[in-house]
mmCIF file of C-alpha atoms in Angstrom:
data_model
loop_
_atom_site.group_PDB
_atom_site.id
_atom_site.type_symbol
_atom_site.label_atom_id
_atom_site.label_comp_id
_atom_site.label_asym_id
_atom_site.label_seq_id
_atom_site.Cartn_x
_atom_site.Cartn_y
_atom_site.Cartn_z
ATOM 1 C CA MET A 1 -38.123 -10.527 -1.927
ATOM 2 C CA LYS A 2 -37.411 -6.967 -0.903
ATOM 3 C CA THR A 3 -34.529 -8.179 1.289
ATOM 4 C CA ALA A 4 -32.999 -10.052 -1.619
ATOM 5 C CA LEU A 5 -33.286 -6.956 -3.751
ATOM 6 C CA ASN A 6 -31.685 -4.741 -1.076
ATOM 7 C CA LYS A 7 -28.896 -7.223 -0.633
ATOM 8 C CA LYS A 8 -28.318 -7.368 -4.377
ATOM 9 C CA THR A 9 -28.139 -3.558 -4.649
ATOM 10 C CA ALA A 10 -25.661 -3.435 -1.763
ATOM 11 C CA ILE A 11 -23.542 -6.108 -3.461
ATOM 12 C CA ASP A 12 -23.612 -4.274 -6.795
ATOM 13 C CA LYS A 13 -22.529 -1.057 -5.111
ATOM 14 C CA ARG A 14 -19.694 -2.732 -3.253
ATOM 15 C CA LEU A 15 -18.331 -4.489 -6.357
ATOM 16 C CA LEU A 16 -18.534 -1.250 -8.309
ATOM 17 C CA ALA A 17 -16.718 0.622 -5.529
ATOM 18 C CA VAL A 18 -13.984 -2.038 -5.527
ATOM 19 C CA TRP A 19 -13.633 -1.715 -9.300
ATOM 20 C CA ALA A 20 -13.404 2.091 -8.984
ATOM 21 C CA VAL A 21 -10.695 1.850 -6.317
ATOM 22 C CA LEU A 22 -8.671 -0.637 -8.412
ATOM 23 C CA SER A 23 -8.978 1.561 -11.501
ATOM 24 C CA ALA A 24 -8.035 4.680 -9.529
ATOM 25 C CA ILE A 25 -4.890 2.969 -8.223
ATOM 26 C CA THR A 26 -4.065 2.027 -11.835
ATOM 27 C CA LEU A 27 -4.389 5.683 -12.857
ATOM 28 C CA ILE A 28 -1.971 6.679 -10.064
ATOM 29 C CA TYR A 29 0.720 4.929 -12.145
ATOM 30 C CA LEU A 30 0.317 7.593 -14.835
ATOM 31 C CA TRP A 31 0.916 10.286 -12.240
ATOM 32 C CA ILE A 32 3.922 8.468 -10.756
ATOM 33 C CA ASP A 33 5.438 8.025 -14.196
ATOM 34 C CA ARG A 34 4.870 11.645 -15.167
ATOM 35 C CA SER A 35 6.198 13.109 -11.921
ATOM 36 C CA ALA A 36 9.353 10.970 -12.193
ATOM 37 C CA ASP A 37 10.177 12.418 -15.612
ATOM 38 C CA ASP A 38 12.518 15.396 -15.738
ATOM 39 C CA GLY A 39 11.511 16.217 -19.259
ATOM 40 C CA GLY A 40 14.393 14.207 -20.689
ATOM 41 C CA ALA A 41 15.078 10.485 -20.983
ATOM 42 C CA PRO A 42 13.638 8.309 -18.198
ATOM 43 C CA THR A 43 15.993 7.704 -15.309
ATOM 44 C CA ALA A 44 16.221 4.823 -12.864
ATOM 45 C CA SER A 45 14.318 5.431 -9.649
ATOM 46 C CA THR A 46 14.141 3.280 -6.535
ATOM 47 C CA ALA A 47 11.160 5.291 -5.263
ATOM 48 C CA VAL A 48 9.157 4.599 -8.458
ATOM 49 C CA THR A 49 10.129 0.913 -8.473
ATOM 50 C CA VAL A 50 9.224 0.346 -4.824
ATOM 51 C CA SER A 51 5.923 2.231 -5.054
ATOM 52 C CA ALA A 52 4.972 0.455 -8.313
ATOM 53 C CA ILE A 53 5.492 -2.933 -6.657
ATOM 54 C CA ILE A 54 3.666 -1.992 -3.456
ATOM 55 C CA LEU A 55 0.693 -0.485 -5.321
ATOM 56 C CA ALA A 56 0.427 -3.637 -7.464
ATOM 57 C CA LEU A 57 0.395 -5.816 -4.351
ATOM 58 C CA VAL A 58 -2.240 -3.605 -2.716
ATOM 59 C CA LYS A 59 -4.360 -4.221 -5.831
ATOM 60 C CA VAL A 60 -3.682 -7.965 -5.669
ATOM 61 C CA ARG A 61 -4.844 -8.037 -2.055
ATOM 62 C CA ILE A 62 -8.012 -6.070 -2.875
ATOM 63 C CA ILE A 63 -8.769 -8.464 -5.780
ATOM 64 C CA MET A 64 -8.293 -11.455 -3.482
ATOM 65 C CA ARG A 65 -10.312 -10.059 -0.553
ATOM 66 C CA GLU A 66 -13.193 -8.566 -2.530
ATOM 67 C CA PHE A 67 -13.501 -10.092 -6.011
ATOM 68 C CA MET A 68 -12.277 -13.557 -4.992
ATOM 69 C CA GLU A 69 -14.403 -13.384 -1.800
ATOM 70 C CA VAL A 70 -11.528 -14.283 0.521
ATOM 71 C CA ARG A 71 -13.038 -11.869 3.011
ATOM 72 C CA HIS A 72 -15.821 -14.413 3.634
ATOM 73 C CA ALA A 73 -13.428 -17.381 3.633
ATOM 74 C CA PRO A 74 -12.164 -19.336 6.650
ATOM 75 C CA ALA A 75 -9.184 -17.934 8.575
ATOM 76 C CA LEU A 76 -6.775 -20.386 6.932
ATOM 77 C CA LEU A 77 -7.376 -19.032 3.422
ATOM 78 C CA ARG A 78 -7.424 -15.436 4.642
ATOM 79 C CA ARG A 79 -4.069 -15.884 6.366
ATOM 80 C CA LEU A 80 -2.550 -17.888 3.513
ATOM 81 C CA THR A 81 -3.421 -15.267 0.910
ATOM 82 C CA ASP A 82 -2.092 -12.479 3.153
ATOM 83 C CA LEU A 83 1.080 -14.472 3.737
ATOM 84 C CA TRP A 84 1.435 -14.847 -0.042
ATOM 85 C CA VAL A 85 1.140 -11.095 -0.587
ATOM 86 C CA VAL A 86 3.871 -10.511 2.034
ATOM 87 C CA LEU A 87 5.981 -13.280 0.454
ATOM 88 C CA MET A 88 5.612 -11.695 -2.987
ATOM 89 C CA ALA A 89 6.555 -8.274 -1.613
ATOM 90 C CA ALA A 90 9.626 -9.681 0.158
ATOM 91 C CA SER A 91 10.743 -11.647 -2.932
ATOM 92 C CA LEU A 92 10.262 -8.840 -5.435
ATOM 93 C CA LEU A 93 11.745 -6.042 -3.338
ATOM 94 C CA GLY A 94 14.471 -8.393 -2.060
ATOM 95 C CA MET A 95 15.569 -9.457 -5.546
ATOM 96 C CA TYR A 96 15.503 -5.848 -6.751
ATOM 97 C CA PHE A 97 17.701 -4.602 -3.909
ATOM 98 C CA VAL A 98 20.077 -7.588 -4.126
ATOM 99 C CA GLY A 99 20.362 -6.914 -7.873
ATOM 100 C CA LYS A 100 21.180 -3.282 -7.175
ATOM 101 C CA ALA A 101 23.749 -4.199 -4.525
ATOM 102 C CA VAL A 102 25.469 -6.666 -6.851
ATOM 103 C CA ALA A 103 25.530 -4.194 -9.754
ATOM 104 C CA MET B 1 -41.637 -7.970 9.385
ATOM 105 C CA THR B 2 -38.721 -9.936 8.038
ATOM 106 C CA THR B 3 -38.603 -7.869 4.864
ATOM 107 C CA THR B 4 -36.896 -4.984 6.683
ATOM 108 C CA GLN B 5 -33.850 -7.026 7.632
ATOM 109 C CA PRO B 6 -30.648 -4.951 7.294
ATOM 110 C CA VAL B 7 -28.471 -5.525 4.231
ATOM 111 C CA THR B 8 -25.434 -6.291 6.407
ATOM 112 C CA ALA B 9 -26.863 -9.691 7.308
ATOM 113 C CA THR B 10 -24.263 -11.381 5.046
ATOM 114 C CA ALA B 11 -21.699 -11.087 7.845
ATOM 115 C CA LYS B 12 -23.528 -13.829 9.736
ATOM 116 C CA GLU B 13 -23.279 -16.360 6.924
ATOM 117 C CA PRO B 14 -20.924 -19.269 7.652
ATOM 118 C CA ARG B 15 -17.379 -18.858 6.366
ATOM 119 C CA ARG B 16 -16.480 -21.063 3.425
ATOM 120 C CA VAL B 17 -13.788 -21.379 0.797
ATOM 121 C CA PRO B 18 -14.929 -19.837 -2.518
ATOM 122 C CA GLY B 19 -14.924 -22.602 -5.149
ATOM 123 C CA GLN B 20 -12.990 -25.832 -5.018
ATOM 124 C CA PRO B 21 -9.970 -25.805 -2.677
ATOM 125 C CA ASP B 22 -7.908 -27.435 -5.480
ATOM 126 C CA MET B 23 -8.210 -24.213 -7.468
ATOM 127 C CA TRP B 24 -6.730 -22.314 -4.525
ATOM 128 C CA VAL B 25 -3.795 -24.736 -4.403
ATOM 129 C CA PHE B 26 -3.257 -24.005 -8.101
ATOM 130 C CA VAL B 27 -3.554 -20.218 -7.527
ATOM 131 C CA LEU B 28 -1.014 -20.239 -4.706
ATOM 132 C CA PHE B 29 1.381 -22.522 -6.588
ATOM 133 C CA GLU B 30 1.141 -20.523 -9.802
ATOM 134 C CA SER B 31 1.698 -17.310 -7.825
ATOM 135 C CA LEU B 32 4.976 -18.742 -6.541
ATOM 136 C CA VAL B 33 6.064 -19.650 -10.085
ATOM 137 C CA PHE B 34 5.268 -16.134 -11.348
ATOM 138 C CA THR B 35 6.896 -14.529 -8.296
ATOM 139 C CA SER B 36 10.124 -16.457 -8.988
ATOM 140 C CA TYR B 37 10.180 -15.221 -12.547
ATOM 141 C CA PHE B 38 9.405 -11.641 -11.463
ATOM 142 C CA GLY B 39 12.281 -11.866 -8.985
ATOM 143 C CA VAL B 40 14.716 -12.975 -11.684
ATOM 144 C CA TYR B 41 13.532 -10.138 -13.928
ATOM 145 C CA LEU B 42 13.983 -7.509 -11.186
ATOM 146 C CA TYR B 43 17.410 -8.897 -10.266
ATOM 147 C CA TYR B 44 18.746 -8.613 -13.824
ATOM 148 C CA ARG B 45 17.003 -5.341 -14.403
ATOM 149 C CA ALA B 46 18.573 -3.736 -11.319
ATOM 150 C CA GLN B 47 21.995 -4.619 -12.695
ATOM 151 C CA ARG B 48 21.455 -3.111 -16.133
ATOM 152 C CA GLU B 49 19.048 -0.305 -15.452
ATOM 153 C CA GLU B 50 20.121 1.935 -18.327
ATOM 154 C CA ALA B 51 19.693 -0.736 -21.013
ATOM 155 C CA PHE B 52 16.330 -1.811 -19.602
ATOM 156 C CA LEU B 53 15.084 1.784 -19.351
ATOM 157 C CA GLN B 54 16.113 2.509 -22.912
ATOM 158 C CA ALA B 55 14.192 -0.502 -24.267
ATOM 159 C CA GLN B 56 11.255 0.085 -21.884
ATOM 160 C CA SER B 57 10.775 3.623 -23.252
ATOM 161 C CA HIS B 58 9.259 2.012 -26.376
ATOM 162 C CA LEU B 59 6.268 0.770 -24.340
ATOM 163 C CA ASP B 60 3.121 2.874 -24.276
ATOM 164 C CA LEU B 61 2.120 3.335 -20.629
ATOM 165 C CA TRP B 62 -1.365 4.575 -21.611
ATOM 166 C CA LEU B 63 -2.001 1.407 -23.575
ATOM 167 C CA GLY B 64 -0.844 -0.620 -20.566
ATOM 168 C CA VAL B 65 -3.150 1.327 -18.236
ATOM 169 C CA LEU B 66 -6.063 0.875 -20.634
ATOM 170 C CA GLY B 67 -5.444 -2.891 -20.856
ATOM 171 C CA THR B 68 -5.225 -3.131 -17.059
ATOM 172 C CA ILE B 69 -8.533 -1.316 -16.573
ATOM 173 C CA VAL B 70 -10.202 -3.497 -19.239
ATOM 174 C CA LEU B 71 -9.021 -6.640 -17.442
ATOM 175 C CA LEU B 72 -10.059 -5.246 -14.033
ATOM 176 C CA THR B 73 -13.498 -4.647 -15.537
ATOM 177 C CA SER B 74 -13.628 -8.277 -16.685
ATOM 178 C CA SER B 75 -12.837 -9.301 -13.105
ATOM 179 C CA TRP B 76 -15.645 -7.092 -11.861
ATOM 180 C CA SER B 77 -18.149 -8.714 -14.219
ATOM 181 C CA VAL B 78 -17.131 -12.256 -13.287
ATOM 182 C CA ALA B 79 -17.430 -11.295 -9.590
ATOM 183 C CA ARG B 80 -20.946 -10.110 -10.424
ATOM 184 C CA CYS B 81 -21.586 -13.400 -12.220
ATOM 185 C CA VAL B 82 -20.805 -15.320 -9.011
ATOM 186 C CA GLN B 83 -23.209 -13.165 -7.016
ATOM 187 C CA THR B 84 -26.047 -13.236 -9.539
ATOM 188 C CA ALA B 85 -25.688 -17.033 -9.868
ATOM 189 C CA ARG B 86 -25.804 -17.270 -6.073
ATOM 190 C CA ALA B 87 -29.010 -15.233 -6.093
ATOM 191 C CA GLY B 88 -30.473 -17.713 -8.608
ATOM 192 C CA GLN B 89 -30.546 -15.165 -11.439
ATOM 193 C CA TYR B 90 -29.004 -17.450 -14.037
ATOM 194 C CA ARG B 91 -29.862 -15.349 -17.069
ATOM 195 C CA ALA B 92 -28.093 -12.367 -15.545
ATOM 196 C CA ALA B 93 -25.185 -14.609 -14.531
ATOM 197 C CA THR B 94 -24.817 -15.890 -18.095
ATOM 198 C CA ARG B 95 -24.880 -12.317 -19.361
ATOM 199 C CA ASP B 96 -22.131 -11.389 -16.872
ATOM 200 C CA ALA B 97 -20.047 -14.366 -18.039
ATOM 201 C CA PHE B 98 -20.349 -13.250 -21.678
ATOM 202 C CA LEU B 99 -19.483 -9.700 -20.637
ATOM 203 C CA THR B 100 -16.358 -11.053 -18.923
ATOM 204 C CA ALA B 101 -15.352 -12.892 -22.086
ATOM 205 C CA GLY B 102 -15.988 -9.702 -24.085
ATOM 206 C CA PHE B 103 -13.603 -7.688 -21.890
ATOM 207 C CA GLY B 104 -11.115 -10.562 -22.145
ATOM 208 C CA VAL B 105 -11.277 -10.378 -25.943
ATOM 209 C CA ALA B 106 -10.817 -6.578 -25.794
ATOM 210 C CA PHE B 107 -7.695 -7.069 -23.659
ATOM 211 C CA LEU B 108 -6.382 -9.663 -26.106
ATOM 212 C CA ALA B 109 -7.007 -7.300 -29.035
ATOM 213 C CA LEU B 110 -5.045 -4.546 -27.262
ATOM 214 C CA LYS B 111 -2.187 -6.985 -26.696
ATOM 215 C CA ILE B 112 -2.134 -8.000 -30.368
ATOM 216 C CA VAL B 113 -2.077 -4.334 -31.443
ATOM 217 C CA GLU B 114 0.795 -3.724 -29.030
ATOM 218 C CA TRP B 115 2.799 -6.785 -30.104
ATOM 219 C CA THR B 116 2.345 -5.957 -33.774
ATOM 220 C CA GLY B 117 3.599 -2.425 -33.186
ATOM 221 C CA HIS B 118 6.716 -3.628 -31.367
ATOM 222 C CA VAL B 119 7.574 -6.288 -33.922
ATOM 223 C CA GLN B 120 7.122 -3.801 -36.783
ATOM 224 C CA ALA B 121 9.444 -1.386 -34.964
ATOM 225 C CA GLY B 122 12.054 -4.146 -34.781
ATOM 226 C CA HIS B 123 11.629 -5.077 -31.098
ATOM 227 C CA THR B 124 11.372 -8.849 -30.955
ATOM 228 C CA PHE B 125 11.995 -11.649 -28.480
ATOM 229 C CA THR B 126 15.677 -11.743 -29.423
ATOM 230 C CA SER B 127 16.374 -8.011 -29.790
ATOM 231 C CA ASP B 128 17.343 -7.306 -26.163
ATOM 232 C CA ASP B 129 16.991 -8.459 -22.555
ATOM 233 C CA PHE B 130 14.027 -6.233 -21.783
ATOM 234 C CA PHE B 131 11.972 -7.312 -24.779
ATOM 235 C CA GLN B 132 12.824 -10.946 -24.087
ATOM 236 C CA HIS B 133 11.234 -10.556 -20.638
ATOM 237 C CA TYR B 134 8.408 -8.478 -22.114
ATOM 238 C CA PHE B 135 7.453 -11.040 -24.739
ATOM 239 C CA PHE B 136 7.897 -13.965 -22.382
ATOM 240 C CA LEU B 137 5.746 -12.479 -19.601
ATOM 241 C CA THR B 138 3.004 -11.105 -21.862
ATOM 242 C CA ALA B 139 2.867 -14.383 -23.837
ATOM 243 C CA ILE B 140 2.718 -16.644 -20.776
ATOM 244 C CA HIS B 141 -0.005 -14.382 -19.408
ATOM 245 C CA CYS B 142 -1.854 -14.654 -22.700
ATOM 246 C CA VAL B 143 -1.742 -18.455 -22.487
ATOM 247 C CA HIS B 144 -3.415 -18.154 -19.078
ATOM 248 C CA LEU B 145 -5.994 -15.803 -20.594
ATOM 249 C CA LEU B 146 -6.764 -18.274 -23.399
ATOM 250 C CA ILE B 147 -7.271 -21.017 -20.808
ATOM 251 C CA GLY B 148 -9.551 -18.477 -19.091
ATOM 252 C CA PHE B 149 -11.817 -18.458 -22.156
ATOM 253 C CA VAL B 150 -12.161 -22.237 -21.890
ATOM 254 C CA VAL B 151 -12.953 -21.822 -18.186
ATOM 255 C CA LEU B 152 -15.639 -19.233 -19.022
ATOM 256 C CA GLY B 153 -17.023 -21.682 -21.581
ATOM 257 C CA VAL B 154 -17.352 -24.276 -18.809
ATOM 258 C CA LEU B 155 -19.079 -21.643 -16.671
ATOM 259 C CA VAL B 156 -21.624 -20.739 -19.370
ATOM 260 C CA HIS B 157 -22.231 -24.436 -20.095
ATOM 261 C CA GLN B 158 -22.881 -25.014 -16.386
ATOM 262 C CA LEU B 159 -25.305 -22.106 -16.144
ATOM 263 C CA ALA B 160 -27.219 -23.145 -19.260
ATOM 264 C CA SER B 161 -28.915 -26.181 -17.727
ATOM 265 C CA PRO B 162 -30.560 -26.542 -14.284
ATOM 266 C CA ASP B 163 -29.148 -30.101 -14.107
ATOM 267 C CA ARG B 164 -25.575 -28.899 -14.323
ATOM 268 C CA ARG B 165 -25.708 -25.750 -12.206
ATOM 269 C CA SER B 166 -23.265 -25.756 -9.326
ATOM 270 C CA GLN B 167 -22.327 -22.645 -7.397
ATOM 271 C CA GLU B 168 -19.014 -24.240 -6.472
ATOM 272 C CA THR B 169 -18.048 -24.609 -10.136
ATOM 273 C CA VAL B 170 -19.086 -21.016 -10.865
ATOM 274 C CA GLU B 171 -16.841 -19.832 -8.018
ATOM 275 C CA THR B 172 -13.962 -22.060 -9.147
ATOM 276 C CA CYS B 173 -14.117 -20.640 -12.673
ATOM 277 C CA ALA B 174 -14.274 -17.071 -11.333
ATOM 278 C CA THR B 175 -11.299 -17.701 -9.043
ATOM 279 C CA TYR B 176 -9.257 -18.746 -12.071
ATOM 280 C CA TRP B 177 -10.270 -15.646 -14.026
ATOM 281 C CA HIS B 178 -9.389 -13.301 -11.130
ATOM 282 C CA THR B 179 -5.990 -14.969 -10.924
ATOM 283 C CA VAL B 180 -5.325 -14.150 -14.580
ATOM 284 C CA ASP B 181 -6.313 -10.573 -13.709
ATOM 285 C CA PHE B 182 -4.047 -10.159 -10.697
ATOM 286 C CA PHE B 183 -1.091 -11.707 -12.533
ATOM 287 C CA TRP B 184 -1.551 -8.978 -15.123
ATOM 288 C CA VAL B 185 -1.709 -6.303 -12.387
ATOM 289 C CA LEU B 186 1.781 -7.422 -11.321
ATOM 290 C CA ILE B 187 3.148 -7.852 -14.862
ATOM 291 C CA PHE B 188 1.886 -4.395 -15.815
ATOM 292 C CA ALA B 189 3.626 -2.729 -12.855
ATOM 293 C CA LEU B 190 6.877 -4.595 -13.500
ATOM 294 C CA LEU B 191 7.084 -4.048 -17.259
ATOM 295 C CA TYR B 192 5.542 -0.608 -17.706
ATOM 296 C CA VAL B 193 6.112 1.350 -14.507
ATOM 297 C CA VAL B 194 9.154 0.046 -12.618
ATOM 298 C CA ARG B 195 12.271 2.038 -13.494
#
């Protein structure tokens, strides 16, 4: 009984820590946005775009590993989800840079 | 003696796929569909940065951040629901499921407030390229969220009766809800922050 309770407390703490990390990363966006402003109208920024995409994918991976319990899943699912995150990063950044090159 | 077992004992549990594998096929497929659309958006955006930035400046980043944190909180509570159900605490699990739905409703309310504001200011689906993407992405996400409420209904129905309870179904429902959450994490970054 005590073991179950200990385990439960540990689980609660871990989930809460994951939530705090995800929320903190979300708040970083406010800082990024503010520091990219020169007081005037917003300007295009490759650094902001790339970091926004990477931070979002870091969050996606944390959600998959922790909230979706992929961390306890068989290797196939762990590798597939990681591959997907890499695939998303390559597609999004790739399309952005191709778009910029074509412009 | 056994009561002093360390809390890290979970690492020795056998590895298994959370929920039904079919749900994971859906998650991975749907991620590809969304990724394709995101790619198209970024491609066009990169070519007309000034026009997109001008329209994007009408979005409220704080409102976007608030919505994201509300949805992340809903993901946290459904993750808790899975764990409490696994521990056999079905009352707590049902409470977590209702809490998840509550945060989902709060997110939806924020979205409606936001949409209303934009439409009243004259920014609609047809006003420009940015708002076309904005309304399309937020609406398609909302459809997924609405399906999420049905999924949570299934979850609560499952938990209500000992005859129906299945941990696999609980996990499958939670996996769907988390997917709605991480799609929003991406949509938020692409619509509100990217510049």
